[in-house]
mmCIF file of C-alpha atoms and ligand atoms in Angstrom:
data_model
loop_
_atom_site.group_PDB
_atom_site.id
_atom_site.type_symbol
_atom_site.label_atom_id
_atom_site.label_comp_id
_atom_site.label_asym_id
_atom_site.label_seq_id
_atom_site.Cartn_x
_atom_site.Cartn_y
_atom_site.Cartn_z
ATOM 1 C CA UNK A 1 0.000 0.000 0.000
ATOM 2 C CA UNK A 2 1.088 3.142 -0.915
ATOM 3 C CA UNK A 3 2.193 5.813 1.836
ATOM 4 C CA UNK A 4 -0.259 8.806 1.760
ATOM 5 C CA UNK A 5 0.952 11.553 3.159
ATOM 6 C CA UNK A 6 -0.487 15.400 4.205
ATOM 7 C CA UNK A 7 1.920 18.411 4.189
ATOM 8 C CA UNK A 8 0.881 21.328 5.416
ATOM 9 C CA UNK A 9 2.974 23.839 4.457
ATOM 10 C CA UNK A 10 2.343 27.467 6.303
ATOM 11 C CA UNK A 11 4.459 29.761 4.955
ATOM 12 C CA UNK A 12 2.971 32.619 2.836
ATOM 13 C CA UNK A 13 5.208 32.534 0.483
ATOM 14 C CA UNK A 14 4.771 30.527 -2.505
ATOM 15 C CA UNK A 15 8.073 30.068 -3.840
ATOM 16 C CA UNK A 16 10.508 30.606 -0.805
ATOM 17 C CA UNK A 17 12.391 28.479 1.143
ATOM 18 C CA UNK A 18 9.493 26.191 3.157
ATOM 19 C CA UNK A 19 7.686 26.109 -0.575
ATOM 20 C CA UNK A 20 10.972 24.526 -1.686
ATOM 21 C CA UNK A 21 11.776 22.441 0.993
ATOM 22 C CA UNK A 22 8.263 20.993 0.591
ATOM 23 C CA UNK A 23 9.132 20.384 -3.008
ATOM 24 C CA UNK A 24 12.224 18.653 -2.336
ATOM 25 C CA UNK A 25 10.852 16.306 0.162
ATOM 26 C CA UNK A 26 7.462 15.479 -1.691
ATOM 27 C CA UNK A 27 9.846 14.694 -4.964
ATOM 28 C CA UNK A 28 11.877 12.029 -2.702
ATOM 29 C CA UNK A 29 8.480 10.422 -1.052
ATOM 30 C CA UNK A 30 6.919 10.370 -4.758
ATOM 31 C CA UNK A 31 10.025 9.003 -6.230
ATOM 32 C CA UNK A 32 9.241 6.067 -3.600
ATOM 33 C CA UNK A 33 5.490 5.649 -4.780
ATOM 34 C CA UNK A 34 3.812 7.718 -2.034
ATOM 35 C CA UNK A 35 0.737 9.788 -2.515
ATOM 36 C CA UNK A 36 0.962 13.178 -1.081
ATOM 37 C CA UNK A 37 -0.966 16.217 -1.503
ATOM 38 C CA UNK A 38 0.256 19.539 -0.157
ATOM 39 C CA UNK A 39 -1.734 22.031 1.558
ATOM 40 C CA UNK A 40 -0.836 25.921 1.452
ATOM 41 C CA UNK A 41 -2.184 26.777 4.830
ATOM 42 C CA UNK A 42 -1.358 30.754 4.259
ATOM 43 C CA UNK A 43 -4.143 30.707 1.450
ATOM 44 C CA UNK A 44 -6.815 28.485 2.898
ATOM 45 C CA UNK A 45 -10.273 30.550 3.811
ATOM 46 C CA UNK A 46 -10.963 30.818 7.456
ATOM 47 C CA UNK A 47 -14.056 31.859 9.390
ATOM 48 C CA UNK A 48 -12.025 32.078 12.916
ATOM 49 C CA UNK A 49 -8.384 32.931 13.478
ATOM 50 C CA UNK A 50 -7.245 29.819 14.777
ATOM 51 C CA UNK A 51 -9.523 27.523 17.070
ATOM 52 C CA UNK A 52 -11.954 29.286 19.131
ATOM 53 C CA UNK A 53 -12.028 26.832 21.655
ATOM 54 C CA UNK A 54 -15.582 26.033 21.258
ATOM 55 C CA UNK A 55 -15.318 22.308 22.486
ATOM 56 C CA UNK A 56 -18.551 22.050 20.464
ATOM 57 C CA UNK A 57 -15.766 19.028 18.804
ATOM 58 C CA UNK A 58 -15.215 17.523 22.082
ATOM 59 C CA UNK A 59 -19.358 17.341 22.410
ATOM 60 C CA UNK A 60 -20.149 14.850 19.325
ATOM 61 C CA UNK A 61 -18.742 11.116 18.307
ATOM 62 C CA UNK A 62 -16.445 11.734 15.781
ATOM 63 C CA UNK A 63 -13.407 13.940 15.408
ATOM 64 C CA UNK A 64 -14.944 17.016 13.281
ATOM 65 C CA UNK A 65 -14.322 20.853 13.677
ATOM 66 C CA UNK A 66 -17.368 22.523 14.292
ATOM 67 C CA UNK A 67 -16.072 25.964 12.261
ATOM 68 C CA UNK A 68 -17.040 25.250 8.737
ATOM 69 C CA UNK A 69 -14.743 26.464 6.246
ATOM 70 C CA UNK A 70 -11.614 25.091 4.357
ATOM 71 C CA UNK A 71 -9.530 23.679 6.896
ATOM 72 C CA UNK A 72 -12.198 21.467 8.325
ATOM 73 C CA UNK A 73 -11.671 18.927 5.372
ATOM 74 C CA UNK A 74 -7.904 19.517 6.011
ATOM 75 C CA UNK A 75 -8.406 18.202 9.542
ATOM 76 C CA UNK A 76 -10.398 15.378 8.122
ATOM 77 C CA UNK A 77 -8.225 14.292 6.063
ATOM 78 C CA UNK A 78 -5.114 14.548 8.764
ATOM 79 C CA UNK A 79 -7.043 11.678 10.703
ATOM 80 C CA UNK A 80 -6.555 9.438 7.743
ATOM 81 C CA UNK A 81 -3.460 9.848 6.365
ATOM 82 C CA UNK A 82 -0.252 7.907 7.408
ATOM 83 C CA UNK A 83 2.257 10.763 7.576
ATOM 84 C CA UNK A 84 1.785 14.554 8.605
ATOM 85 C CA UNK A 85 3.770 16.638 7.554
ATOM 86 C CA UNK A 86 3.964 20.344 9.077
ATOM 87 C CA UNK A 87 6.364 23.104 7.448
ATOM 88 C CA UNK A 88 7.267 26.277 8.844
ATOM 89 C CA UNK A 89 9.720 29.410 8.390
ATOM 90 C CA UNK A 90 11.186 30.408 11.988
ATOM 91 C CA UNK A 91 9.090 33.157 12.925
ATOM 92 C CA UNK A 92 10.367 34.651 15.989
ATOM 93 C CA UNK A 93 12.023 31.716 17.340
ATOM 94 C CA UNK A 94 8.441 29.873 17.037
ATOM 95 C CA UNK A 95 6.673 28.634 14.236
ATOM 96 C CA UNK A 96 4.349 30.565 11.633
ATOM 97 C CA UNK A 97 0.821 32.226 12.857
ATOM 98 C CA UNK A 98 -0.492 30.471 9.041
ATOM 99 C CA UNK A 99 0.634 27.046 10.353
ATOM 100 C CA UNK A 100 -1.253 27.674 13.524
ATOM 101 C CA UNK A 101 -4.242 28.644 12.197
ATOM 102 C CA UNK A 102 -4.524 24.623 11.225
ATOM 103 C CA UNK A 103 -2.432 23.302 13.736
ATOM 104 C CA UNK A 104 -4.005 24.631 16.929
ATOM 105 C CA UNK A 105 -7.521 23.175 15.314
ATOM 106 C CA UNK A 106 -6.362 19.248 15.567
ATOM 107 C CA UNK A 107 -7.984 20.354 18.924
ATOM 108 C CA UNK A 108 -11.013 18.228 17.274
ATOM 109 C CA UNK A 109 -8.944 15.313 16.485
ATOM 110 C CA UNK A 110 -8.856 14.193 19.672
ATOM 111 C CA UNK A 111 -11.115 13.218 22.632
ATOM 112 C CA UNK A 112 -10.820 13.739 26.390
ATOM 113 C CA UNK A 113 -12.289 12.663 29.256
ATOM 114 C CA UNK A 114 -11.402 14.190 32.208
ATOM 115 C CA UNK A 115 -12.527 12.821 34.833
ATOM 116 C CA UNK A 116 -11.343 9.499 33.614
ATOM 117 C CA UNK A 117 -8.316 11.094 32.866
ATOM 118 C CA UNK A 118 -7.951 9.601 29.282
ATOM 119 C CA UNK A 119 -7.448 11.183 25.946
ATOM 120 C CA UNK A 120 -7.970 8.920 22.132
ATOM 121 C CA UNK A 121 -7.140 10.407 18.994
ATOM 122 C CA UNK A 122 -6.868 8.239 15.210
ATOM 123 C CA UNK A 123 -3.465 10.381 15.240
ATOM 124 C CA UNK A 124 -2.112 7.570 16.874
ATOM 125 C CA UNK A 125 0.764 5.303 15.252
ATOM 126 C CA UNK A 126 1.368 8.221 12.732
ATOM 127 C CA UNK A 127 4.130 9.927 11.922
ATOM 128 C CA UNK A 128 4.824 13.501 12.310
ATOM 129 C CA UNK A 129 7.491 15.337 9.830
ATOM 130 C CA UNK A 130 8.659 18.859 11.024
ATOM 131 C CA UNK A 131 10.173 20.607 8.120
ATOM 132 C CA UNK A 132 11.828 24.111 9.566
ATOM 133 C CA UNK A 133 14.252 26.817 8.290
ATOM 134 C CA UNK A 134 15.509 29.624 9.719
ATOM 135 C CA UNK A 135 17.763 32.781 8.512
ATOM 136 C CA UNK A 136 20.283 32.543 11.440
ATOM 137 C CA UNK A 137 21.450 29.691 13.514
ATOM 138 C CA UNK A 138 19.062 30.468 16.820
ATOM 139 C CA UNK A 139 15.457 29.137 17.946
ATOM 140 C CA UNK A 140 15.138 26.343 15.906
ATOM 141 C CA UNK A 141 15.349 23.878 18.857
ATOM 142 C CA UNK A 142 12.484 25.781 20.730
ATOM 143 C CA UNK A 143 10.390 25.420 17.263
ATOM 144 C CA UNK A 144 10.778 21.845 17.224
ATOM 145 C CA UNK A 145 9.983 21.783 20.782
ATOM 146 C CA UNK A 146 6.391 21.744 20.910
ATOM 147 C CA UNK A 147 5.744 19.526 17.703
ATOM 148 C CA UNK A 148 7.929 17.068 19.362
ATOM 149 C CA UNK A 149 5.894 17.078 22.482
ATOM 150 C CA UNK A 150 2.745 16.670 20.232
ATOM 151 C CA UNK A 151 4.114 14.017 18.362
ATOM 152 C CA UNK A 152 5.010 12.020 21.965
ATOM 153 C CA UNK A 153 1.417 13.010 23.786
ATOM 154 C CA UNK A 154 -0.415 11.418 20.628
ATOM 155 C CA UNK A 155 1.600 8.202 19.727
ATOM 156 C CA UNK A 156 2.841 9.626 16.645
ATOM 157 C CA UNK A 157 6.815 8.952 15.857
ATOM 158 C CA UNK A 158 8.826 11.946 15.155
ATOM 159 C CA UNK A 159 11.155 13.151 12.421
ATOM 160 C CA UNK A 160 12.395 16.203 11.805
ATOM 161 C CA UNK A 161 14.745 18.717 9.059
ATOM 162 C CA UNK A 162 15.917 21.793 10.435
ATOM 163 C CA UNK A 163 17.373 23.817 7.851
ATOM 164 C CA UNK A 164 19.662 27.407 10.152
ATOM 165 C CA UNK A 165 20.958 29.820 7.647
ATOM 166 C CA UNK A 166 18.534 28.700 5.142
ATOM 167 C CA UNK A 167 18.976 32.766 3.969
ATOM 168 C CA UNK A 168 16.417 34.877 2.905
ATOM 169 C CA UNK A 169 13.147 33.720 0.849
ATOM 170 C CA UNK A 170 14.093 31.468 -1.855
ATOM 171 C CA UNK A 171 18.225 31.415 -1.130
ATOM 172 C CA UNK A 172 17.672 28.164 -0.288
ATOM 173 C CA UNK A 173 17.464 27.082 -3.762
ATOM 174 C CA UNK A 174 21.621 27.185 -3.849
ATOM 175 C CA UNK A 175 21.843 24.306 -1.205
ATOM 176 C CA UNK A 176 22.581 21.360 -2.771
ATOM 177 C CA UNK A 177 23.006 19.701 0.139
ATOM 178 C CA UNK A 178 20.083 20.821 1.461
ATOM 179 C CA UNK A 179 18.589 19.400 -1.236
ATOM 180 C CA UNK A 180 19.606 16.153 -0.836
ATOM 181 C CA UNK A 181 18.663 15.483 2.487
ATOM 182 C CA UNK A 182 15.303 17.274 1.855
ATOM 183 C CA UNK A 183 14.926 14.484 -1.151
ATOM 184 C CA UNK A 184 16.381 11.227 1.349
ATOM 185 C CA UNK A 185 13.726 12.446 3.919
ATOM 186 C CA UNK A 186 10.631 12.034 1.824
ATOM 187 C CA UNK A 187 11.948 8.886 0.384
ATOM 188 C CA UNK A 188 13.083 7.585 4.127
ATOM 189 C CA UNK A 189 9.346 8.539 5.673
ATOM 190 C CA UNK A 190 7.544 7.108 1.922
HETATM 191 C C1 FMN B 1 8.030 37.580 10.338
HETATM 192 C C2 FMN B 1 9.364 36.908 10.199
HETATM 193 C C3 FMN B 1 10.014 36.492 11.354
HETATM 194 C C4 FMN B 1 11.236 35.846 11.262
HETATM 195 N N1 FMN B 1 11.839 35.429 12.404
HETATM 196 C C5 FMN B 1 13.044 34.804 12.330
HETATM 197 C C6 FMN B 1 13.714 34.393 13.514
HETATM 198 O O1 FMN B 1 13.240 34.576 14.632
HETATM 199 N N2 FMN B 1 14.925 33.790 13.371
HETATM 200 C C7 FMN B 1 15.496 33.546 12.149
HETATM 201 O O2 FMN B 1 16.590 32.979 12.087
HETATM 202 N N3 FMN B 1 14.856 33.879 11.000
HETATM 203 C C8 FMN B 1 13.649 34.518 11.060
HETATM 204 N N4 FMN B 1 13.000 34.873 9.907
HETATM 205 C C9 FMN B 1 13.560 34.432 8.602
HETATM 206 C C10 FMN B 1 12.870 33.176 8.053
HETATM 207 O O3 FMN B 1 12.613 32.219 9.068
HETATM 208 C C11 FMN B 1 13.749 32.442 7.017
HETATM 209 O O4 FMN B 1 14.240 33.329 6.044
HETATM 210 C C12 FMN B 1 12.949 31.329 6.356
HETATM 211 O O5 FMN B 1 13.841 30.425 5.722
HETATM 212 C C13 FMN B 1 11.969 31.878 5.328
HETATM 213 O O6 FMN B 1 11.162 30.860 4.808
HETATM 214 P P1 FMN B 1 10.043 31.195 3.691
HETATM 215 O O7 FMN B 1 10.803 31.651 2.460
HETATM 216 O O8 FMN B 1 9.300 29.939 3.475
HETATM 217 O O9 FMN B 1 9.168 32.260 4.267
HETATM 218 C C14 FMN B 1 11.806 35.578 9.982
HETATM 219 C C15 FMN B 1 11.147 36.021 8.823
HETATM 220 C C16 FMN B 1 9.956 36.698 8.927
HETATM 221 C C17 FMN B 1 9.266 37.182 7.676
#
């Protein structure tokens, strides 16, 4: 079976260093026979800035965002795939507001009950991808911080390319070597 993979890429712009690190590794997992679609979460339409923290998701069976609009079937689709994948620019040692605006919204994908003190989500026995770069060579351990956390409090496994002195928009381009391991990771997690 084919791997099928989600990327959600959250930088807003579309041909700059996250855009190409995304292209890099979706070439490598495709070269391995993995289906992946990409989603540009800087151009999605939104009715709320982020989750609202309704818990109208936590108050029905399945694992649906109550805010209708276009990242709803984004979040769908994250509980079926085998591999996320989230990319990010370093903004301010943390990563993008346009990658939060999905992220914080996989509030939905899981299910707690408190007084029991348990928690389910279908994220478990995925894997989670970080993709980062950054201009200098600061903050992208605190980035990865959080997604690693995420990826250990749902049962996903963790991978991660951190790309300091990536340069300005689209400089990465000149990285060959960058390059290649952005290829071998998409071919590794296909
Ligand atoms: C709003 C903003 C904040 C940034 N903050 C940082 C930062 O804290 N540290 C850093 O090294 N680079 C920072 N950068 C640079 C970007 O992280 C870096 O150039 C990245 O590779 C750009 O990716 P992109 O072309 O996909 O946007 C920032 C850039 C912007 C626009």
């Amino acid at each position: 079976m084919p791997k099928e993979i989600l990327v959600l890429s959250g930088s807003p712009k579309k041909d700059g260093n996250t855009a190409t690190l995304v292209d890099w590794f979706v070439e490598g997992a495709r070269s391995k026979g993995a289906r992946v679609e990409v989603v540009r979460t800087a151009f999605l339409k939104y009715k709320s800035a982020g989750c609202t923290s309704c818990r109208a998701c936590q108050k029905q069976d399945g694992y649906e965002c109550a805010i209708d609009d276009e990242a709803k079937p984004v979040l769908a689709k994250m509980a079926g795939v085998d591999v996320i994948v989230m990319a990010t620019p370093l903004y301010f040692f943390a990563a993008s507001a346009q990658l939060k605006l999905v992220l914080d919204r996989m509030f939905s994908l899981y299910k707690w009950d408190n007084e029991a003190g348990t928690m389910e989500t279908p994220l478990k026995g995925k894997t989670l991808v970080l993709i980062a770069s950054a201009y200098e060579d600061v903050g992208l351990d605190s980035l990865e911080k959080p997604f690693a956390l995420t990826a250990a409090y749902s049962g996903m496994k963790f991978k991660s390319l951190l790309v300091p002195n990536a340069g300005v928009s689209g400089e990465i381009k000149k990285k060959e070597s960058v390059r290649e391991k952005a290829i071998a990771l998409g071919k590794e997690i296909a």
